[in-house]
Coordinates of C-alpha atoms and ligand atoms in Angstrom, one line a residue:
M258 CA -2.9 7.1 -36.6
Q259 CA -1.1 5.5 -33.9
R260 CA 1.0 2.4 -34.6
I261 CA 0.8 -0.1 -32.1
T262 CA 2.5 -3.8 -31.7
I263 CA 0.5 -6.3 -31.2
A264 CA 1.0 -10.1 -30.8
K265 CA -1.5 -12.9 -31.1
G266 CA -0.3 -15.6 -28.5
D267 CA -1.4 -18.8 -28.1
G268 CA -4.6 -20.9 -27.6
I269 CA -7.6 -18.8 -27.7
G270 CA -5.3 -16.0 -28.0
P271 CA -5.7 -15.4 -32.1
E272 CA -9.5 -15.5 -32.1
I273 CA -9.8 -13.3 -29.1
M274 CA -7.4 -11.1 -30.9
D275 CA -9.3 -11.0 -34.2
A276 CA -12.5 -10.4 -32.4
T277 CA -11.2 -7.2 -30.4
L278 CA -9.5 -5.9 -33.5
E279 CA -12.4 -5.9 -35.6
I280 CA -14.5 -4.2 -32.8
I281 CA -12.2 -1.1 -32.4
K282 CA -11.7 -0.8 -36.1
A283 CA -15.2 -1.0 -36.6
A284 CA -15.4 1.8 -34.0
G285 CA -13.2 4.0 -35.7
A286 CA -10.0 2.9 -33.7
Q287 CA -7.2 5.0 -35.8
L288 CA -4.2 2.5 -35.3
E289 CA -1.7 0.8 -37.7
Y290 CA -0.4 -2.8 -36.5
D291 CA 3.0 -4.4 -36.5
E292 CA 2.4 -8.2 -35.6
I293 CA 5.0 -10.3 -33.7
E294 CA 5.3 -13.4 -32.8
V295 CA 5.7 -14.5 -28.7
G296 CA 5.1 -17.5 -26.8
E297 CA 4.7 -21.2 -27.6
K298 CA 6.1 -21.4 -30.7
V299 CA 9.4 -18.7 -29.8
Y300 CA 9.9 -20.8 -26.7
L301 CA 9.8 -24.4 -28.3
S302 CA 12.2 -23.1 -31.0
G303 CA 14.8 -23.0 -28.2
N304 CA 14.4 -19.3 -27.3
T305 CA 13.5 -19.2 -23.2
S306 CA 12.3 -15.8 -23.3
G307 CA 9.7 -16.5 -25.4
I308 CA 10.4 -13.8 -27.5
A309 CA 13.2 -12.7 -30.5
S310 CA 15.2 -9.7 -29.9
E311 CA 14.1 -8.3 -33.2
S312 CA 10.1 -8.0 -31.6
W313 CA 11.8 -6.0 -28.6
D314 CA 12.8 -3.4 -31.1
I315 CA 9.5 -3.4 -32.6
I316 CA 7.6 -3.0 -29.3
R317 CA 10.0 -0.1 -28.3
R318 CA 9.7 1.7 -31.3
N319 CA 5.9 1.6 -31.2
K320 CA 5.9 1.7 -27.5
V321 CA 2.3 0.7 -27.2
F322 CA 1.3 -3.0 -27.0
L323 CA -1.4 -5.5 -27.2
K324 CA -0.8 -8.6 -26.2
A325 CA -3.3 -11.8 -26.5
P326 CA -2.4 -14.5 -23.8
I327 CA 0.3 -17.1 -24.6
T328 CA 1.0 -20.5 -23.3
T329 CA 4.3 -21.2 -21.4
P330 CA 5.7 -24.9 -21.7
Q331 CA 5.8 -27.0 -19.1
G332 CA 8.7 -28.2 -17.7
G333 CA 11.7 -25.7 -16.2
G334 CA 14.1 -23.3 -17.9
Y335 CA 11.3 -21.2 -19.6
K336 CA 10.9 -17.6 -18.3
S337 CA 7.7 -15.8 -17.7
L338 CA 7.4 -13.7 -20.8
N339 CA 4.9 -11.4 -19.1
V340 CA 7.5 -10.6 -16.0
T341 CA 10.1 -9.9 -18.4
T342 CA 8.0 -7.8 -20.5
R343 CA 7.0 -5.6 -17.4
K344 CA 10.3 -5.3 -16.0
F345 CA 12.5 -4.5 -19.6
L346 CA 9.7 -2.0 -20.6
G347 CA 9.6 -0.8 -16.8
L348 CA 5.9 -1.0 -16.5
Y349 CA 5.7 -0.2 -13.1
S350 CA 2.0 -0.1 -13.0
N351 CA -0.9 -2.9 -13.5
V352 CA -4.0 -1.7 -13.4
R353 CA -7.2 -3.9 -13.4
P354 CA -10.7 -2.7 -13.3
C355 CA -13.0 -5.3 -11.5
V356 CA -16.7 -4.0 -12.0
S357 CA -20.0 -6.3 -11.6
L358 CA -22.2 -6.6 -14.4
H359 CA -25.3 -7.7 -12.2
P360 CA -27.9 -8.7 -13.1
F361 CA -26.5 -10.0 -16.5
V362 CA -23.4 -11.8 -15.1
E363 CA -24.0 -13.8 -12.2
T364 CA -22.1 -12.1 -8.9
K365 CA -22.4 -12.1 -5.1
H366 CA -21.5 -8.7 -5.6
P367 CA -23.8 -6.4 -7.3
K368 CA -22.6 -3.2 -6.2
M369 CA -18.7 -4.2 -6.9
D370 CA -16.6 -1.7 -8.7
I371 CA -12.9 -1.7 -8.2
V372 CA -9.8 -0.6 -9.7
I373 CA -6.9 -2.5 -8.2
V374 CA -3.2 -0.7 -9.1
R375 CA -0.9 -3.3 -8.3
E376 CA 2.8 -2.6 -8.2
N377 CA 4.5 -4.2 -11.0
E378 CA 8.3 -4.7 -10.6
E379 CA 9.5 -4.9 -7.1
D380 CA 8.7 -7.0 -4.3
L381 CA 9.2 -10.4 -3.9
Y382 CA 9.3 -10.4 -8.2
A383 CA 12.8 -9.3 -7.9
G384 CA 13.2 -13.2 -8.4
I385 CA 16.4 -12.7 -6.2
E386 CA 16.5 -16.1 -4.4
H387 CA 19.2 -18.4 -2.5
Q388 CA 19.6 -21.3 -0.8
Q389 CA 22.0 -20.8 2.2
T390 CA 22.1 -23.9 4.6
D391 CA 20.7 -27.2 3.6
E392 CA 17.5 -26.3 5.2
V393 CA 17.1 -22.6 4.5
V394 CA 16.4 -20.6 0.8
Q395 CA 16.1 -17.2 0.9
C396 CA 14.0 -14.8 -1.6
L397 CA 14.7 -11.1 -1.0
K398 CA 11.6 -8.7 -0.9
I399 CA 13.1 -5.5 -2.3
I400 CA 10.9 -2.5 -2.2
S401 CA 12.2 1.0 -3.5
R402 CA 11.2 4.8 -2.5
P403 CA 10.7 5.6 -6.2
G404 CA 8.9 2.2 -7.0
C405 CA 6.3 3.3 -4.2
E406 CA 6.4 6.9 -5.1
K407 CA 5.2 6.1 -8.8
I408 CA 2.7 3.4 -8.3
V409 CA 0.9 5.4 -5.3
R410 CA 1.1 8.6 -7.5
Y411 CA -0.3 6.4 -10.5
A412 CA -3.2 5.6 -8.3
F413 CA -3.8 8.8 -6.9
E414 CA -3.8 10.4 -10.6
Y415 CA -6.0 7.5 -12.1
A416 CA -8.6 8.0 -9.2
K417 CA -8.6 12.0 -9.9
V418 CA -9.0 11.4 -14.0
Y419 CA -11.3 8.5 -14.1
G420 CA -13.5 10.3 -11.2
R421 CA -12.9 7.8 -8.0
K422 CA -13.8 9.3 -4.5
K423 CA -11.3 6.8 -2.5
V424 CA -7.8 5.5 -2.8
T425 CA -7.3 2.3 -0.3
C426 CA -3.6 1.3 0.4
F427 CA -2.9 -2.3 1.6
T428 CA 0.2 -3.4 3.3
K429 CA 1.2 -5.7 6.0
D430 CA 3.2 -3.2 7.7
N431 CA 2.5 -4.1 11.2
I432 CA 5.1 -7.3 10.1
M433 CA 7.2 -6.1 7.5
K434 CA 7.7 -2.1 9.1
Q435 CA 10.3 -1.8 6.9
S436 CA 9.4 -2.7 3.4
D437 CA 5.7 -2.6 3.8
G438 CA 6.3 0.4 5.8
L439 CA 8.2 2.7 3.7
F440 CA 5.0 1.8 0.8
H441 CA 3.0 3.3 3.3
Q442 CA 4.4 5.8 4.5
V443 CA 4.8 7.1 0.5
F444 CA 1.2 6.5 0.6
D445 CA 0.6 8.9 3.4
E446 CA 3.0 11.4 1.9
I447 CA 1.5 11.5 -1.7
A448 CA -2.1 11.5 -0.1
T449 CA -2.1 14.9 1.2
E450 CA -1.6 16.3 -2.5
Y451 CA -5.0 15.1 -3.4
P452 CA -7.3 16.3 -0.4
E453 CA -10.3 15.8 -2.8
I454 CA -9.8 12.0 -2.9
E455 CA -10.3 9.9 0.3
N456 CA -7.6 8.2 1.4
E457 CA -7.4 5.1 4.0
H458 CA -4.9 1.9 4.8
W459 CA -6.1 -1.4 5.8
I460 CA -3.6 -4.3 6.4
I461 CA -3.8 -6.4 4.0
D462 CA -5.0 -10.0 5.8
I463 CA -8.1 -8.0 6.9
G464 CA -8.8 -6.0 3.9
A465 CA -8.7 -8.8 1.7
A466 CA -11.5 -10.5 3.6
K467 CA -13.0 -7.5 3.7
M468 CA -12.8 -7.0 -0.2
S469 CA -13.7 -10.3 -0.6
D470 CA -17.0 -9.9 1.2
T471 CA -18.1 -6.5 0.8
P472 CA -16.0 -5.1 -2.0
E473 CA -18.5 -2.1 -2.5
V474 CA -16.7 -0.3 0.0
F475 CA -13.8 0.3 -2.0
D476 CA -13.0 2.0 -4.8
V477 CA -9.4 2.3 -6.1
I478 CA -7.1 -0.2 -4.1
V479 CA -2.9 0.4 -4.5
T480 CA -1.0 -2.2 -3.3
L481 CA 2.2 -4.0 -3.5
N482 CA 3.3 -6.8 -6.3
L483 CA 2.6 -10.2 -4.6
Y484 CA -0.7 -8.8 -2.4
G485 CA -2.1 -7.2 -5.7
D486 CA -1.5 -10.4 -7.8
V487 CA -3.4 -12.4 -5.5
L488 CA -6.1 -9.8 -5.0
S489 CA -6.9 -8.9 -8.5
D490 CA -7.3 -12.3 -9.6
I491 CA -10.1 -12.6 -6.1
A492 CA -11.5 -9.1 -7.4
A493 CA -11.9 -10.3 -11.2
Q494 CA -13.4 -13.8 -10.0
I495 CA -15.8 -12.4 -7.5
A496 CA -17.1 -9.5 -9.9
G497 CA -18.4 -12.4 -12.1
S498 CA -15.6 -14.1 -14.3
V499 CA -11.8 -13.8 -15.0
G500 CA -12.9 -13.8 -18.5
L501 CA -14.0 -10.7 -18.5
A502 CA -11.4 -8.4 -16.8
G503 CA -8.4 -6.7 -18.8
S504 CA -5.3 -5.2 -17.4
A505 CA -3.1 -2.4 -18.4
N506 CA 0.5 -2.5 -17.6
I507 CA 2.2 1.2 -17.5
G508 CA 5.5 2.4 -17.7
E509 CA 7.2 6.1 -18.2
E510 CA 7.4 5.2 -21.9
C511 CA 5.8 1.9 -22.8
A512 CA 2.6 0.0 -22.2
M513 CA 1.0 -3.2 -22.5
F514 CA -2.5 -4.1 -22.4
E515 CA -3.7 -7.9 -22.0
A516 CA -6.5 -9.9 -20.7
I517 CA -6.1 -11.0 -17.0
H518 CA -6.7 -14.9 -18.1
G519 CA -4.4 -17.1 -19.8
S520 CA -4.6 -19.2 -22.9
A521 CA -7.4 -22.0 -22.2
P522 CA -5.9 -24.2 -24.8
R523 CA -8.6 -26.7 -24.1
R524 CA -11.5 -24.2 -25.8
A525 CA -8.8 -23.3 -28.7
G526 CA -9.7 -23.0 -32.4
Q527 CA -13.8 -23.7 -31.7
N528 CA -15.1 -20.2 -31.5
L529 CA -16.0 -20.5 -28.1
A530 CA -13.8 -18.1 -26.1
N531 CA -15.0 -14.9 -24.7
P532 CA -12.9 -11.9 -26.3
S533 CA -14.0 -9.1 -23.4
G534 CA -11.0 -9.7 -21.6
L535 CA -8.3 -8.6 -24.2
L536 CA -11.6 -6.2 -25.5
E537 CA -11.3 -4.2 -21.9
G538 CA -7.5 -4.5 -22.4
A539 CA -8.6 -2.7 -25.7
V540 CA -10.5 -0.1 -24.1
M541 CA -7.8 0.6 -21.5
M542 CA -5.5 1.1 -24.7
L543 CA -7.7 3.5 -26.5
N544 CA -7.8 5.6 -23.0
H545 CA -4.2 5.6 -22.8
I546 CA -3.3 7.1 -26.2
G547 CA -5.5 9.6 -26.2
Q548 CA -8.8 7.9 -28.2
T549 CA -11.2 8.1 -25.4
E550 CA -14.2 8.4 -27.6
I551 CA -13.7 5.3 -29.7
A552 CA -12.8 3.8 -26.0
E553 CA -16.2 4.9 -25.0
K554 CA -17.9 3.7 -27.6
V555 CA -16.5 0.3 -27.8
Q556 CA -17.2 -0.2 -24.0
N557 CA -20.7 1.2 -24.2
A558 CA -21.3 -1.1 -27.0
W559 CA -19.9 -4.1 -24.8
L560 CA -21.9 -3.0 -22.0
K561 CA -25.2 -3.1 -24.1
T562 CA -24.5 -6.8 -25.8
I563 CA -24.0 -8.0 -22.2
E564 CA -27.1 -6.4 -21.1
D565 CA -29.1 -7.8 -24.3
G566 CA -28.0 -11.5 -22.7
I567 CA -25.8 -12.2 -25.7
H568 CA -23.3 -14.3 -24.0
T569 CA -20.6 -16.9 -24.7
Y570 CA -20.4 -20.3 -22.8
D571 CA -18.6 -19.1 -19.7
I572 CA -21.3 -16.6 -18.6
F573 CA -24.1 -17.8 -20.0
K574 CA -26.8 -18.8 -17.8
E575 CA -30.4 -20.0 -18.4
G576 CA -32.9 -17.5 -17.0
I577 CA -30.5 -14.9 -17.3
S578 CA -28.8 -14.9 -20.6
K579 CA -30.8 -14.8 -24.0
Q580 CA -28.7 -16.2 -26.5
K581 CA -25.4 -18.7 -26.5
V582 CA -23.0 -17.2 -28.8
G583 CA -19.3 -17.9 -30.0
T584 CA -16.7 -15.3 -30.0
K585 CA -17.4 -14.2 -33.6
E586 CA -21.1 -13.5 -33.1
F587 CA -20.0 -11.9 -29.9
A588 CA -18.1 -9.4 -31.7
Q589 CA -20.8 -9.1 -34.4
A590 CA -23.1 -8.0 -31.6
I591 CA -21.0 -5.5 -29.9
V592 CA -20.2 -4.0 -33.4
A593 CA -24.0 -4.0 -34.2
N594 CA -24.5 -2.0 -31.1
L595 CA -21.7 0.7 -31.4
G596 CA -23.4 3.8 -30.8
K597 CA -25.8 2.4 -28.5
K598 CA -25.7 2.9 -24.6
P599 CA -26.9 0.5 -21.9
S600 CA -30.2 1.3 -19.9
L601 CA -29.6 -0.9 -16.7
L602 CA -25.9 -1.1 -16.5
K603 CA -24.2 2.4 -16.0
E604 CA -22.8 3.7 -19.1
V605 CA -19.3 5.2 -19.2
S606 CA -18.1 8.6 -20.0
Y607 CA -14.6 9.1 -20.4
A608 CA -13.1 12.5 -19.9
K609 CA -11.7 13.9 -22.9
E610 CA -8.2 14.6 -21.6
A611 CA -7.8 11.0 -19.9
V612 CA -4.0 12.1 -19.5
L613 CA -2.3 11.3 -15.8
N614 CA 0.2 13.6 -14.7
L615 CA 3.0 11.6 -13.6
P616 CA 5.9 13.9 -13.0
K617 CA 9.4 11.8 -13.4
Y618 CA 10.8 10.5 -9.9
V619 CA 13.0 13.4 -8.1
K620 CA 15.7 11.9 -6.3
K621 CA 15.4 12.9 -2.2
P622 CA 18.9 14.3 -0.8
A623 CA 20.7 11.6 0.5
A624 CA 20.4 11.1 4.6
K625 CA 23.2 10.7 6.8
K626 CA 24.2 7.2 6.9
D627 CA 25.6 5.6 9.9
L628 CA 27.2 2.2 10.2
V629 CA 25.9 1.1 13.7
G630 CA 26.6 -3.0 13.6
V631 CA 26.5 -6.3 11.5
D632 CA 24.5 -9.3 11.4
I633 CA 26.5 -12.1 10.6
F634 CA 24.5 -15.4 9.3
V635 CA 25.5 -18.3 10.1
H636 CA 25.0 -22.2 8.9
W637 CA 25.3 -24.4 12.1
N638 CA 23.7 -27.9 12.6
G639 CA 23.4 -27.8 16.3
T640 CA 20.1 -26.7 18.2
N641 CA 21.4 -25.2 21.6
P642 CA 21.7 -21.6 20.8
D643 CA 23.8 -21.0 23.9
E644 CA 26.4 -23.5 22.4
L645 CA 26.4 -21.3 19.2
A646 CA 26.6 -18.0 21.2
E647 CA 29.7 -19.5 23.0
K648 CA 31.3 -20.2 19.7
I649 CA 30.6 -16.8 18.2
Q650 CA 31.5 -14.7 20.8
K651 CA 34.9 -16.2 20.2
L652 CA 35.0 -13.4 17.5
N653 CA 34.2 -10.4 19.7
N654 CA 36.9 -7.9 19.5
D655 CA 37.7 -4.5 21.3
S656 CA 35.1 -2.5 19.2
V657 CA 32.3 -4.9 18.5
K658 CA 30.5 -7.9 20.2
L659 CA 27.9 -10.4 19.7
S660 CA 24.7 -8.3 21.1
M661 CA 21.5 -11.2 19.7
I662 CA 21.6 -14.4 17.9
T663 CA 17.9 -15.0 16.3
N664 CA 16.6 -17.9 14.3
R665 CA 14.1 -17.4 11.8
G666 CA 13.7 -13.6 13.0
I667 CA 13.3 -14.9 17.0
K668 CA 15.5 -14.1 19.4
V669 CA 16.7 -17.1 20.7
W670 CA 20.0 -15.5 22.7
P671 CA 20.3 -14.1 25.1
D672 CA 17.1 -15.2 27.0
G673 CA 15.5 -17.7 24.5
F674 CA 12.9 -20.2 25.0
S675 CA 13.6 -23.9 24.9
E676 CA 10.4 -24.4 22.7
T677 CA 11.3 -22.1 20.2
F678 CA 12.2 -24.6 17.0
C679 CA 15.4 -24.0 15.5
T680 CA 16.8 -24.6 12.0
D681 CA 20.0 -24.3 10.5
H682 CA 20.2 -20.9 9.8
W683 CA 21.4 -18.3 12.5
R684 CA 21.7 -14.5 12.3
C685 CA 24.3 -13.5 14.6
R686 CA 24.1 -9.4 15.5
F687 CA 27.4 -7.9 16.4
K688 CA 27.0 -3.9 17.8
P689 CA 29.6 -1.7 19.3
F690 CA 30.3 -1.4 22.9
N691 CA 30.9 1.5 25.0
S692 CA 31.6 4.4 22.6
H693 CA 33.2 2.2 20.1
Q694 CA 32.9 3.0 16.5
I695 CA 32.0 0.1 13.6
D696 CA 33.5 0.1 10.8
K697 CA 33.9 -2.0 7.6
Q698 CA 37.2 -2.9 8.5
S699 CA 35.9 -4.4 11.5
I700 CA 33.5 -6.5 9.9
I701 CA 36.2 -8.0 7.8
K702 CA 37.9 -8.8 10.9
L703 CA 35.0 -10.8 12.2
L704 CA 34.5 -12.5 8.9
L705 CA 38.1 -13.5 9.2
S706 CA 38.1 -14.3 12.6
A707 CA 34.9 -16.5 11.4
I708 CA 37.0 -18.4 9.8
D709 CA 40.1 -18.9 12.0
N710 CA 37.3 -20.4 14.3
G711 CA 35.6 -22.8 11.9
I712 CA 32.4 -20.9 11.5
D713 CA 30.5 -21.2 8.4
S714 CA 29.3 -17.6 7.7
I715 CA 27.0 -17.5 4.8
K716 CA 26.3 -13.8 4.4
T717 CA 26.2 -10.6 6.2
E718 CA 24.0 -7.5 6.3
N719 CA 25.2 -4.0 7.4
L720 CA 23.0 -2.5 10.0
Y721 CA 22.5 1.4 9.4
E722 CA 21.1 4.7 10.6
F723 CA 20.0 7.2 8.4
D724 CA 19.7 10.5 9.6
G725 CA 19.7 8.7 13.4
K726 CA 16.6 6.3 12.6
P727 CA 17.0 2.6 12.6
G728 CA 17.4 1.0 9.2
Y729 CA 16.8 -2.6 10.5
S730 CA 14.3 -4.6 12.5
L731 CA 14.6 -5.6 16.0
G732 CA 14.8 -9.3 16.6
Q733 CA 11.2 -10.7 17.4
G734 CA 11.0 -10.8 21.3
Q735 CA 14.0 -8.4 21.3
Ligands
NAD1217 P1 -6.3 -19.8 -18.3 O1 -7.0 -18.5 -17.8 O2 -6.1 -20.0 -19.5 O3 -8.0 -20.8 -18.0 C1 -8.7 -20.6 -17.0 C2 -9.9 -21.4 -16.8 O4 -10.9 -20.2 -17.5 C3 -10.1 -22.6 -18.0 O5 -11.2 -23.2 -17.6 C4 -10.3 -21.9 -19.5 O6 -11.1 -22.5 -20.3 C5 -11.4 -20.4 -18.8 N1 -11.3 -19.7 -19.5 C6 -10.3 -18.5 -19.9 N2 -10.0 -17.5 -20.5 C7 -11.1 -17.6 -21.2 C8 -12.2 -16.8 -22.0 N3 -11.7 -15.6 -22.7 N4 -13.2 -17.5 -22.7 C9 -14.1 -18.7 -22.2 N5 -13.2 -19.2 -21.0 C10 -12.2 -18.8 -20.8 O7 -5.5 -20.7 -17.1 P2 -4.9 -21.8 -17.0 O8 -5.6 -22.9 -17.6 O9 -4.1 -21.9 -15.5 O10 -3.0 -21.4 -18.0 C11 -3.4 -21.6 -19.7 C12 -2.1 -21.3 -19.9 O11 -2.6 -20.0 -20.0 C13 -1.0 -21.7 -19.1 O12 0.1 -22.2 -20.3 C14 -0.4 -20.4 -18.5 O13 0.7 -20.2 -18.1 C15 -0.8 -19.1 -19.4 N6 -1.0 -18.0 -19.1 C16 -0.8 -16.8 -19.7 C17 -1.3 -15.7 -19.4 C18 -0.8 -14.3 -20.0 O14 -0.2 -14.6 -21.1 N7 -0.9 -13.3 -19.9 C19 -2.2 -15.6 -18.0 C20 -2.4 -16.7 -17.2 C21 -2.0 -18.1 -17.6

């Protein structure tokens, strides 16, 4: 018997949760439940996180959480409970299978069978944003080696345990050579440990285009947080419907399972909603806790029900579907099909031990780290970079001097183009000259000198080399 936490959520949440629990109970799931309240009511009671602190205790104790969708009230100040849960509980891996149910659910991609493994904690979702000048705001993209290693390993382990043949990595490392470059590099490193699984890398733009057009050439896709967010909704939609896809959020200790869709408030309370998304989440949960035979039984009964043409309104299609049913009747049809297998759709068979081998991250030995320069970012309202360079060169001292100015990453001094549009946010790069060294004292000296010269410095970034390799990008055009 496994104790799990459930939350029925808002809108269609309670109906699809009741349907899901009825089906998995009938299939023999060995579960006990603690129910917690999350979402709209909690938000509107004045709790901006949408969850009470006692509920965190229950989630952390049980470690497994099945969550129905919630409604985030309109208006500022309410934090997304999903993002908070993923980050607080370290749920680094978001797994979204998107499979076509052709010819029973309409899709242009009858052979599609993709699993998207999305990094869930890092990237632009760190939510570190600052306004720095009148015209410029910044959002930091944070990518860590442990973050990359954990998600890439998860993708390969998933492929191994679920009999998948290929893992494809999507990044934009032709542009983001440091951040996406690290993800790609880690992918290449870990891929060598799985010689039996094919691996490949695509640049995200053309990769996403290919996936939307010919999804059958992909199997498991692993990618960074933002790309995975967009890509997985597209994949679910082109497979047939976002209403059919479930999602697992997996961490080292805890895990959360849900549907990918929202609370569909307009459909609430009418016995209309399709419970398939949450049910698919529950199937992943049963696999995760080792109740793989039950997971298999539920999944095959669900496939059989879809195949029987018993459909909720969202996937109902004259000529394909046989019977339009409500949430409850759909659940009852699945229960009646428990023990049966689909005949046209591919039946599933989950390994008895669907356990992924996920070793803890091991820190690498620290590299030799040398400070080799500094970027001082400056708020300046002028438009002529040569004029700014003249002012900034006054900060040069006997060990460091201005080597370049960029505006939005494009080199504008020395030898800039007059056509380059400049905003009020300038990066001034200082490097040591001849055999001089730069240290933190010289950076402070530069900043003090900026104050004396009336320069509005808004932030600095140190330039480092790690084991002799530059840990910073060049200016575009440099
Ligand atoms: P939504 O996913 O709730 O609905 C989009 C469309 O799909 C609607 O037309 C809806 O009727 C339909 N739909 C969705 N799920 C369905 C189902 N199971 N059966 C039948 N039809 C279904 O997205 P939205 O309307 O943008 O958001 C509604 C609320 O849900 C918002 O408050 C949003 O913040 C929240 N939301 C929550 C989650 C979550 O809790 N994980 C995820 C996304 C959105």
